[in-house]
Tab-separated table of C-alpha atoms in Angstrom:
chain	number	residue	atom	x	y	z
A	1	UNK	CA	106.106	90.234	86.906
A	2	UNK	CA	106.484	86.913	85.097
A	3	UNK	CA	104.452	84.100	86.854
A	4	UNK	CA	108.421	81.669	87.454
A	5	UNK	CA	109.177	84.235	88.559
A	6	UNK	CA	106.715	85.549	90.357
A	7	UNK	CA	105.561	82.215	92.265
A	8	UNK	CA	108.862	81.707	94.021
A	9	UNK	CA	108.938	85.675	94.860
A	10	UNK	CA	106.211	85.401	96.803
A	11	UNK	CA	106.569	81.331	98.111
A	12	UNK	CA	109.986	82.741	99.347
A	13	UNK	CA	108.673	85.482	101.379
A	14	UNK	CA	106.264	83.722	103.471
A	15	UNK	CA	104.917	80.460	105.453
A	16	UNK	CA	101.585	81.145	105.537
A	17	UNK	CA	100.178	78.058	103.922
A	18	UNK	CA	99.865	78.804	100.253
A	19	UNK	CA	97.719	75.678	99.656
A	20	UNK	CA	94.516	76.917	101.087
A	21	UNK	CA	91.739	78.362	99.048
A	22	UNK	CA	90.293	78.844	102.645
A	23	UNK	CA	88.495	82.427	102.310
A	24	UNK	CA	89.814	84.529	104.982
A	25	UNK	CA	93.130	83.113	103.917
A	26	UNK	CA	93.291	84.163	99.770
A	27	UNK	CA	91.522	87.644	101.110
A	28	UNK	CA	94.904	87.945	104.062
A	29	UNK	CA	97.206	87.359	100.943
A	30	UNK	CA	95.506	89.509	98.941
A	31	UNK	CA	96.304	92.472	101.733
A	32	UNK	CA	99.489	90.971	102.768
A	33	UNK	CA	100.755	91.032	98.730
A	34	UNK	CA	98.707	93.893	97.369
A	35	UNK	CA	97.521	91.307	94.858
A	36	UNK	CA	93.410	90.392	93.767
A	37	UNK	CA	92.461	87.086	95.058
A	38	UNK	CA	91.910	85.716	91.455
A	39	UNK	CA	96.245	86.862	90.873
A	40	UNK	CA	96.202	85.400	94.330
A	41	UNK	CA	94.551	82.227	93.351
A	42	UNK	CA	95.738	81.617	90.272
A	43	UNK	CA	99.442	81.918	91.708
A	44	UNK	CA	98.947	79.101	94.149
A	45	UNK	CA	97.852	76.699	91.179
A	46	UNK	CA	101.428	77.957	89.258
A	47	UNK	CA	103.302	76.826	92.625
A	48	UNK	CA	101.673	73.406	93.096
A	49	UNK	CA	101.912	72.879	89.638
A	50	UNK	CA	105.895	72.632	90.473
A	51	UNK	CA	105.239	69.675	92.821
A	52	UNK	CA	108.826	71.274	94.777
A	53	UNK	CA	110.419	73.939	96.012
A	54	UNK	CA	113.359	72.847	94.221
A	55	UNK	CA	111.590	72.758	90.974
A	56	UNK	CA	110.083	76.210	91.774
A	57	UNK	CA	113.973	77.198	92.346
A	58	UNK	CA	114.818	75.931	89.297
A	59	UNK	CA	111.862	77.843	87.321
A	60	UNK	CA	112.497	81.128	89.307
A	61	UNK	CA	116.368	80.631	88.128
A	62	UNK	CA	115.627	79.867	84.744
A	63	UNK	CA	113.373	82.652	83.868
A	64	UNK	CA	115.501	84.784	85.549
A	65	UNK	CA	118.620	84.311	83.708
A	66	UNK	CA	116.715	84.290	80.557
A	67	UNK	CA	115.556	87.672	81.404
A	68	UNK	CA	118.737	89.182	81.911
A	69	UNK	CA	119.971	88.264	78.564
A	70	UNK	CA	116.959	89.455	76.852
A	71	UNK	CA	117.255	92.842	78.148
A	72	UNK	CA	120.899	93.274	77.348
A	73	UNK	CA	119.661	93.937	73.863
A	74	UNK	CA	116.564	96.187	74.339
A	75	UNK	CA	115.980	99.493	75.500
A	76	UNK	CA	113.658	102.248	76.581
A	77	UNK	CA	111.233	102.992	79.543
A	78	UNK	CA	109.328	99.858	79.339
A	79	UNK	CA	111.706	97.618	79.391
A	80	UNK	CA	113.976	99.297	82.255
A	81	UNK	CA	110.251	98.443	84.086
A	82	UNK	CA	110.809	94.882	83.234
A	83	UNK	CA	113.835	95.063	85.060
A	84	UNK	CA	113.152	96.476	87.672
A	85	UNK	CA	109.998	94.136	87.899
A	86	UNK	CA	111.244	90.572	86.637
A	87	UNK	CA	115.181	91.184	87.656
A	88	UNK	CA	115.889	94.034	90.169
A	89	UNK	CA	113.124	93.222	92.657
A	90	UNK	CA	113.825	89.583	92.972
A	91	UNK	CA	117.095	89.869	93.745
A	92	UNK	CA	117.186	92.778	96.192
A	93	UNK	CA	114.269	90.348	97.641
A	94	UNK	CA	116.832	87.459	98.274
A	95	UNK	CA	120.118	89.621	98.876
A	96	UNK	CA	118.310	91.411	101.718
A	97	UNK	CA	117.593	87.218	103.467
A	98	UNK	CA	120.710	86.837	102.173
A	99	UNK	CA	119.574	83.515	100.588
A	100	UNK	CA	120.895	84.526	96.827
A	101	UNK	CA	122.953	81.331	97.392
A	102	UNK	CA	119.938	79.058	97.826
A	103	UNK	CA	118.905	80.039	94.136
A	104	UNK	CA	122.413	79.966	92.641
A	105	UNK	CA	122.883	83.277	92.109
A	106	UNK	CA	125.533	84.469	94.345
A	107	UNK	CA	128.229	84.609	92.001
A	108	UNK	CA	129.713	88.085	91.266
A	109	UNK	CA	129.388	87.170	87.436
A	110	UNK	CA	125.540	87.639	87.495
A	111	UNK	CA	125.894	90.175	89.907
A	112	UNK	CA	128.339	92.311	87.506
A	113	UNK	CA	124.859	91.394	84.345
A	114	UNK	CA	122.681	93.096	86.760
A	115	UNK	CA	124.323	96.122	87.189
A	116	UNK	CA	125.520	96.350	83.741
A	117	UNK	CA	121.624	96.451	83.426
A	118	UNK	CA	121.299	99.381	86.195
A	119	UNK	CA	123.659	101.123	84.382
A	120	UNK	CA	121.991	101.227	80.607
A	121	UNK	CA	118.269	101.847	82.021
A	122	UNK	CA	119.372	103.666	84.840
A	123	UNK	CA	122.405	105.644	84.103
A	124	UNK	CA	125.108	108.226	86.487
A	125	UNK	CA	127.637	109.834	85.465
A	126	UNK	CA	130.480	108.476	87.518
A	127	UNK	CA	129.733	105.582	89.809
A	128	UNK	CA	127.315	102.441	89.750
A	129	UNK	CA	125.281	102.666	92.473
A	130	UNK	CA	123.461	99.568	92.410
A	131	UNK	CA	126.954	97.908	92.326
A	132	UNK	CA	127.914	99.649	95.383
A	133	UNK	CA	125.255	98.698	97.561
A	134	UNK	CA	125.407	94.951	96.895
A	135	UNK	CA	128.989	95.048	97.679
A	136	UNK	CA	127.964	96.827	100.736
A	137	UNK	CA	125.464	94.672	101.657
A	138	UNK	CA	127.186	91.822	100.989
A	139	UNK	CA	130.181	92.338	102.800
A	140	UNK	CA	128.000	92.965	105.271
A	141	UNK	CA	127.084	89.606	105.366
A	142	UNK	CA	130.556	88.152	105.375
A	143	UNK	CA	130.668	90.026	108.577
A	144	UNK	CA	132.100	93.681	107.669
A	145	UNK	CA	130.523	96.333	108.292
A	146	UNK	CA	127.679	98.531	106.352
A	147	UNK	CA	126.873	102.153	105.972
A	148	UNK	CA	123.266	103.461	105.158
A	149	UNK	CA	125.004	105.786	102.519
A	150	UNK	CA	125.640	102.854	99.813
A	151	UNK	CA	121.207	102.982	100.031
A	152	UNK	CA	120.969	106.696	99.877
A	153	UNK	CA	122.768	106.262	96.715
A	154	UNK	CA	121.039	104.135	95.238
A	155	UNK	CA	117.917	105.600	95.714
A	156	UNK	CA	118.635	109.142	94.681
A	157	UNK	CA	119.559	107.806	91.215
A	158	UNK	CA	116.227	106.337	90.802
A	159	UNK	CA	114.183	108.742	92.103
A	160	UNK	CA	115.120	110.672	89.504
A	161	UNK	CA	113.351	107.567	87.406
A	162	UNK	CA	110.332	107.655	90.218
A	163	UNK	CA	111.337	105.242	92.103
A	164	UNK	CA	112.278	103.888	95.562
A	165	UNK	CA	114.230	100.514	97.154
A	166	UNK	CA	113.066	100.246	100.747
A	167	UNK	CA	115.218	97.059	102.420
A	168	UNK	CA	115.910	96.128	105.253
A	169	UNK	CA	119.479	93.851	106.166
A	170	UNK	CA	117.703	90.314	107.553
A	171	UNK	CA	114.014	91.506	106.822
A	172	UNK	CA	112.973	92.286	102.744
A	173	UNK	CA	113.097	94.351	99.456
A	174	UNK	CA	110.238	96.499	98.078
A	175	UNK	CA	111.079	98.554	94.817
A	176	UNK	CA	108.014	101.318	95.224
A	177	UNK	CA	106.340	103.569	93.186
A	178	UNK	CA	106.900	107.750	93.624
A	179	UNK	CA	102.778	108.301	93.677
A	180	UNK	CA	103.171	111.746	94.801
A	181	UNK	CA	105.268	114.312	96.336
A	182	UNK	CA	103.660	115.714	99.650
A	183	UNK	CA	106.262	118.163	99.749
A	184	UNK	CA	109.205	118.911	96.946
A	185	UNK	CA	112.446	119.049	98.433
A	186	UNK	CA	112.377	122.388	101.327
A	187	UNK	CA	115.217	124.679	103.228
A	188	UNK	CA	114.593	123.217	106.708
A	189	UNK	CA	117.585	125.701	108.599
A	190	UNK	CA	120.675	124.717	107.156
A	191	UNK	CA	119.653	121.164	106.047
A	192	UNK	CA	116.238	120.572	104.062
A	193	UNK	CA	113.533	118.039	103.887
A	194	UNK	CA	110.856	116.199	101.070
A	195	UNK	CA	108.022	114.185	101.856
A	196	UNK	CA	107.290	111.007	99.221
A	197	UNK	CA	103.952	109.222	99.640
A	198	UNK	CA	105.199	105.150	97.801
A	199	UNK	CA	103.141	102.763	96.628
A	200	UNK	CA	103.687	98.993	96.155
A	201	UNK	CA	103.284	98.082	92.141
A	202	UNK	CA	105.233	94.826	92.159
A	203	UNK	CA	103.523	92.162	95.441
A	204	UNK	CA	105.582	91.925	98.475
A	205	UNK	CA	105.039	91.711	101.648
A	206	UNK	CA	105.962	95.310	103.570
A	207	UNK	CA	107.508	95.945	106.643
A	208	UNK	CA	104.816	96.818	109.814
A	209	UNK	CA	105.218	100.923	109.541
A	210	UNK	CA	103.198	103.690	108.021
A	211	UNK	CA	106.162	106.087	107.193
A	212	UNK	CA	109.943	106.515	108.247
A	213	UNK	CA	113.050	108.403	107.536
A	214	UNK	CA	116.233	107.139	107.810
A	215	UNK	CA	119.328	108.889	109.452
A	216	UNK	CA	121.136	110.380	106.769
A	217	UNK	CA	119.219	111.210	103.890
A	218	UNK	CA	116.668	114.165	103.743
A	219	UNK	CA	112.945	112.561	102.715
A	220	UNK	CA	110.784	111.014	104.563
A	221	UNK	CA	108.572	107.806	103.390
A	222	UNK	CA	105.082	107.761	103.761
A	223	UNK	CA	103.497	104.432	102.558
A	224	UNK	CA	100.294	104.450	101.125
A	225	UNK	CA	99.671	100.641	101.576
A	226	UNK	CA	100.312	100.674	105.107
A	227	UNK	CA	98.352	104.416	105.116
A	228	UNK	CA	95.040	102.497	103.381
A	229	UNK	CA	95.273	99.578	106.359
A	230	UNK	CA	95.230	102.189	108.639
A	231	UNK	CA	92.434	103.776	107.274
A	232	UNK	CA	90.230	101.031	106.733
A	233	UNK	CA	90.770	99.689	110.397
A	234	UNK	CA	89.528	103.433	111.745
A	235	UNK	CA	86.406	103.101	109.205
A	236	UNK	CA	85.690	99.953	110.573
A	237	UNK	CA	85.914	101.431	114.066
A	238	UNK	CA	83.383	104.095	113.317
A	239	UNK	CA	80.855	101.939	111.911
A	240	UNK	CA	80.293	100.374	115.510
A	241	UNK	CA	77.988	101.944	117.768
A	242	UNK	CA	80.605	101.286	120.893
A	243	UNK	CA	84.095	100.481	120.015
A	244	UNK	CA	86.466	98.645	122.825
A	245	UNK	CA	89.731	100.484	121.922
A	246	UNK	CA	90.507	99.504	125.848
A	247	UNK	CA	89.811	96.309	126.913
A	248	UNK	CA	92.880	95.186	129.875
A	249	UNK	CA	92.196	96.202	133.293
A	250	UNK	CA	95.650	96.866	133.948
A	251	UNK	CA	94.706	100.043	132.554
A	252	UNK	CA	92.168	100.893	135.566
A	253	UNK	CA	94.986	99.775	137.997
A	254	UNK	CA	97.283	102.118	135.916
A	255	UNK	CA	95.172	105.168	136.117
A	256	UNK	CA	94.264	105.166	139.436
A	257	UNK	CA	98.232	105.040	140.005
A	258	UNK	CA	98.785	108.249	138.495
A	259	UNK	CA	95.966	109.809	139.587
A	260	UNK	CA	93.301	109.425	137.042
A	261	UNK	CA	89.824	109.363	138.222
A	262	UNK	CA	89.349	106.599	135.191
A	263	UNK	CA	88.212	103.010	134.116
A	264	UNK	CA	87.347	101.311	130.886
A	265	UNK	CA	84.276	102.133	130.551
A	266	UNK	CA	84.338	105.489	130.410
A	267	UNK	CA	87.499	105.896	128.527
A	268	UNK	CA	86.400	103.888	126.214
A	269	UNK	CA	83.350	106.697	126.211
A	270	UNK	CA	85.819	109.571	125.496
A	271	UNK	CA	87.155	107.706	122.601
A	272	UNK	CA	84.233	107.094	120.845
A	273	UNK	CA	83.205	110.851	121.502
A	274	UNK	CA	86.396	111.819	120.756
A	275	UNK	CA	87.448	110.230	117.374
A	276	UNK	CA	83.635	110.420	116.085
A	277	UNK	CA	84.302	114.006	116.288
A	278	UNK	CA	87.233	113.676	113.924
A	279	UNK	CA	85.663	111.782	111.304
A	280	UNK	CA	81.723	111.235	111.767
A	281	UNK	CA	80.097	111.097	108.581
A	282	UNK	CA	83.624	111.750	106.607
A	283	UNK	CA	84.381	109.741	103.601
A	284	UNK	CA	86.886	107.467	103.257
A	285	UNK	CA	89.287	109.538	100.993
A	286	UNK	CA	89.592	112.088	103.693
A	287	UNK	CA	89.873	109.732	106.430
A	288	UNK	CA	92.886	108.319	104.076
A	289	UNK	CA	94.594	111.807	103.313
A	290	UNK	CA	93.392	112.576	107.363
A	291	UNK	CA	96.195	109.470	107.898
A	292	UNK	CA	98.139	110.064	105.140
A	293	UNK	CA	99.068	113.482	106.246
A	294	UNK	CA	99.625	112.475	110.362
A	295	UNK	CA	102.171	110.191	109.376
A	296	UNK	CA	104.073	112.540	107.149
A	297	UNK	CA	104.359	114.652	110.081
A	298	UNK	CA	105.185	112.235	112.576
A	299	UNK	CA	107.787	111.341	110.415
A	300	UNK	CA	109.264	114.402	109.297
A	301	UNK	CA	109.096	116.148	112.659
A	302	UNK	CA	111.392	112.776	113.852
A	303	UNK	CA	113.897	114.550	110.787
A	304	UNK	CA	113.793	117.930	111.922
A	305	UNK	CA	114.565	116.791	115.510
A	306	UNK	CA	117.446	114.433	114.478
A	307	UNK	CA	118.416	118.112	112.551
A	308	UNK	CA	118.598	119.608	115.528
A	309	UNK	CA	119.387	117.141	118.533
A	310	UNK	CA	121.329	114.831	117.553
A	311	UNK	CA	122.156	114.313	121.304
A	312	UNK	CA	118.800	113.223	122.639
A	313	UNK	CA	119.500	109.202	123.232
A	314	UNK	CA	116.095	107.960	124.106
A	315	UNK	CA	113.444	107.099	121.258
A	316	UNK	CA	110.507	107.612	124.331
A	317	UNK	CA	110.907	111.965	123.547
A	318	UNK	CA	111.499	111.710	120.153
A	319	UNK	CA	108.138	109.463	119.881
A	320	UNK	CA	106.372	112.398	122.207
A	321	UNK	CA	107.390	115.306	120.273
A	322	UNK	CA	106.321	113.937	117.130
A	323	UNK	CA	102.682	112.454	118.091
A	324	UNK	CA	101.802	115.663	119.914
A	325	UNK	CA	103.173	117.788	117.262
A	326	UNK	CA	100.950	115.270	114.464
A	327	UNK	CA	98.001	116.208	117.592
A	328	UNK	CA	98.331	120.144	117.043
A	329	UNK	CA	98.767	120.303	113.260
A	330	UNK	CA	96.544	117.220	111.863
A	331	UNK	CA	93.059	118.118	110.957
A	332	UNK	CA	92.006	114.806	113.395
A	333	UNK	CA	93.017	116.631	116.741
A	334	UNK	CA	91.112	114.262	118.811
A	335	UNK	CA	92.131	110.689	117.357
A	336	UNK	CA	95.849	112.132	117.013
A	337	UNK	CA	95.421	112.747	120.485
A	338	UNK	CA	94.738	109.427	121.328
A	339	UNK	CA	97.785	108.002	119.539
A	340	UNK	CA	100.176	110.313	121.939
A	341	UNK	CA	98.211	109.027	124.645
A	342	UNK	CA	98.229	105.347	123.748
A	343	UNK	CA	102.392	105.350	123.195
A	344	UNK	CA	103.133	107.245	125.816
A	345	UNK	CA	100.949	105.384	127.918
A	346	UNK	CA	102.515	101.709	126.694
A	347	UNK	CA	106.187	103.264	127.703
A	348	UNK	CA	104.688	104.945	131.146
A	349	UNK	CA	103.244	101.274	131.782
A	350	UNK	CA	105.825	99.305	130.774
A	351	UNK	CA	108.829	101.431	132.121
A	352	UNK	CA	108.052	103.085	135.402
A	353	UNK	CA	109.575	106.121	135.412
A	354	UNK	CA	108.092	109.237	136.498
A	355	UNK	CA	107.973	111.640	133.976
A	356	UNK	CA	106.487	109.096	131.419
A	357	UNK	CA	103.510	108.781	134.354
A	358	UNK	CA	102.863	112.565	134.799
A	359	UNK	CA	103.346	113.371	130.210
A	360	UNK	CA	100.486	110.575	130.434
A	361	UNK	CA	98.328	112.056	132.874
A	362	UNK	CA	98.235	115.685	131.181
A	363	UNK	CA	97.294	114.021	127.755
A	364	UNK	CA	94.664	112.231	129.233
A	365	UNK	CA	93.625	114.922	131.129
A	366	UNK	CA	92.930	116.815	128.330
A	367	UNK	CA	91.235	114.207	126.682
A	368	UNK	CA	88.574	114.089	129.204
A	369	UNK	CA	88.223	117.852	129.629
A	370	UNK	CA	87.337	118.044	125.981
A	371	UNK	CA	84.649	115.334	126.354
A	372	UNK	CA	83.324	116.917	129.607
A	373	UNK	CA	83.165	120.937	128.974
A	374	UNK	CA	82.062	122.081	125.529
A	375	UNK	CA	82.783	125.104	125.402
A	376	UNK	CA	86.312	123.621	124.929
A	377	UNK	CA	87.612	123.619	121.403
A	378	UNK	CA	89.645	122.396	119.144
A	379	UNK	CA	92.181	125.497	119.103
A	380	UNK	CA	91.955	125.624	123.315
A	381	UNK	CA	93.297	122.003	122.788
A	382	UNK	CA	95.491	122.507	119.943
A	383	UNK	CA	96.798	125.685	122.168
A	384	UNK	CA	96.922	123.478	125.839
A	385	UNK	CA	99.430	120.533	123.419
A	386	UNK	CA	101.637	123.019	122.615
A	387	UNK	CA	102.198	124.550	125.928
A	388	UNK	CA	102.348	120.980	127.214
A	389	UNK	CA	105.439	120.808	124.250
A	390	UNK	CA	106.812	123.559	125.046
A	391	UNK	CA	107.436	122.428	128.548
A	392	UNK	CA	108.655	119.259	128.039
A	393	UNK	CA	111.818	118.191	129.109
A	394	UNK	CA	114.062	114.804	127.944
A	395	UNK	CA	114.330	112.422	130.290
A	396	UNK	CA	117.854	111.668	130.388
A	397	UNK	CA	119.330	115.696	128.664
A	398	UNK	CA	116.135	117.814	130.569
A	399	UNK	CA	116.385	119.860	127.200
A	400	UNK	CA	113.734	121.640	125.608
A	401	UNK	CA	112.522	121.085	122.346
A	402	UNK	CA	113.429	123.579	119.521
A	403	UNK	CA	109.848	126.063	118.586
A	404	UNK	CA	107.339	125.046	116.201
A	405	UNK	CA	107.529	127.744	114.247
A	406	UNK	CA	110.064	126.282	111.353
A	407	UNK	CA	108.384	123.906	111.440
A	408	UNK	CA	105.085	124.971	111.043
A	409	UNK	CA	106.096	127.239	108.322
A	410	UNK	CA	108.679	124.887	106.533
A	411	UNK	CA	106.477	121.734	106.969
A	412	UNK	CA	103.171	122.467	108.006
A	413	UNK	CA	102.874	125.087	105.534
A	414	UNK	CA	103.833	123.288	102.835
A	415	UNK	CA	101.721	119.584	103.467
A	416	UNK	CA	99.270	122.140	103.493
A	417	UNK	CA	99.039	123.239	99.832
A	418	UNK	CA	99.266	119.722	98.826
A	419	UNK	CA	96.348	118.931	100.434
A	420	UNK	CA	94.552	121.619	99.558
A	421	UNK	CA	95.288	121.160	95.883
């Protein structure tokens, strides 16, 4: 990314003190934006050299406009990536926050120039998906309605070239590269599902999630950078002799209220022992791969539940199904069991619903038995989790979830083939 474009691109995204060369501050910026620490220090100096925000904005606009002129007469793969990095990414990032006017790039004339370049580098047969998408977002910020179908159309075209736009209105935008196809497009009943692992290659702040899917798309997205952070945190936990997962004494009261013989000390002992069974003496690449697979299973379950159960109205039910399915099929059965416990426990403590209390209690009882009973194997646990899934009834509709047979055959078996390569 051109220095003047990168400088404003970062400056416009963060309120972190860019003037500080404090080691911790530089490390945080490095991790947050996906940059080397030396690059962070260099861009800090470049921002400070501009003396003012207005000068930074003017340089950004001037270089961006020159880049558009330059690219108008060039072709080739490297040139198309130059367009993505130095024009499309910073433009969409400002569009996401409705801040194009802050740098004087809100004109439809400039939009037309960018869309013409997009058509040149990423041609389509009948439409310009970027033009339609930008128009939809601008209409939304003018007080109109918006449709996610335009973002899906844009990504459908960009995926042919290995790119994907992660876009949140009034949030942020990142253009990511397809790192791996964890699951090729696979038939699922009357629909289909594919799972993509995406990696940041342009500095930018990612949303605080490891993966997601959007309604109306058959793609499950796994964010490689966020999985990396998740695996690093887990690795750091494992290096401690005794990691205190539970420290809030409100847990003691809650566990007692739902009929569990459990306290903070015992809960932490159970957590440490079971997570170590999954990961002790395992190297970082293994831990990351397991975290990645878990997110893929979890988000794919959300997608197929939306296909099979569009009538369900409570997110709590969807999260139960996704977490328990993840625990059944993940190689890290115990660690993912605790993910299910923690999500349902948080819901139960703050929503005070009897069904949630009972579900949390049952999950904890499985963890306690796994800790206390050496004859209770992983397969026993998976079998009991499957029974819990099959007997679960949704809170409002009192409906059951579909059998996991098709999910196992279509999604889990495909993921297993990827990880066994």
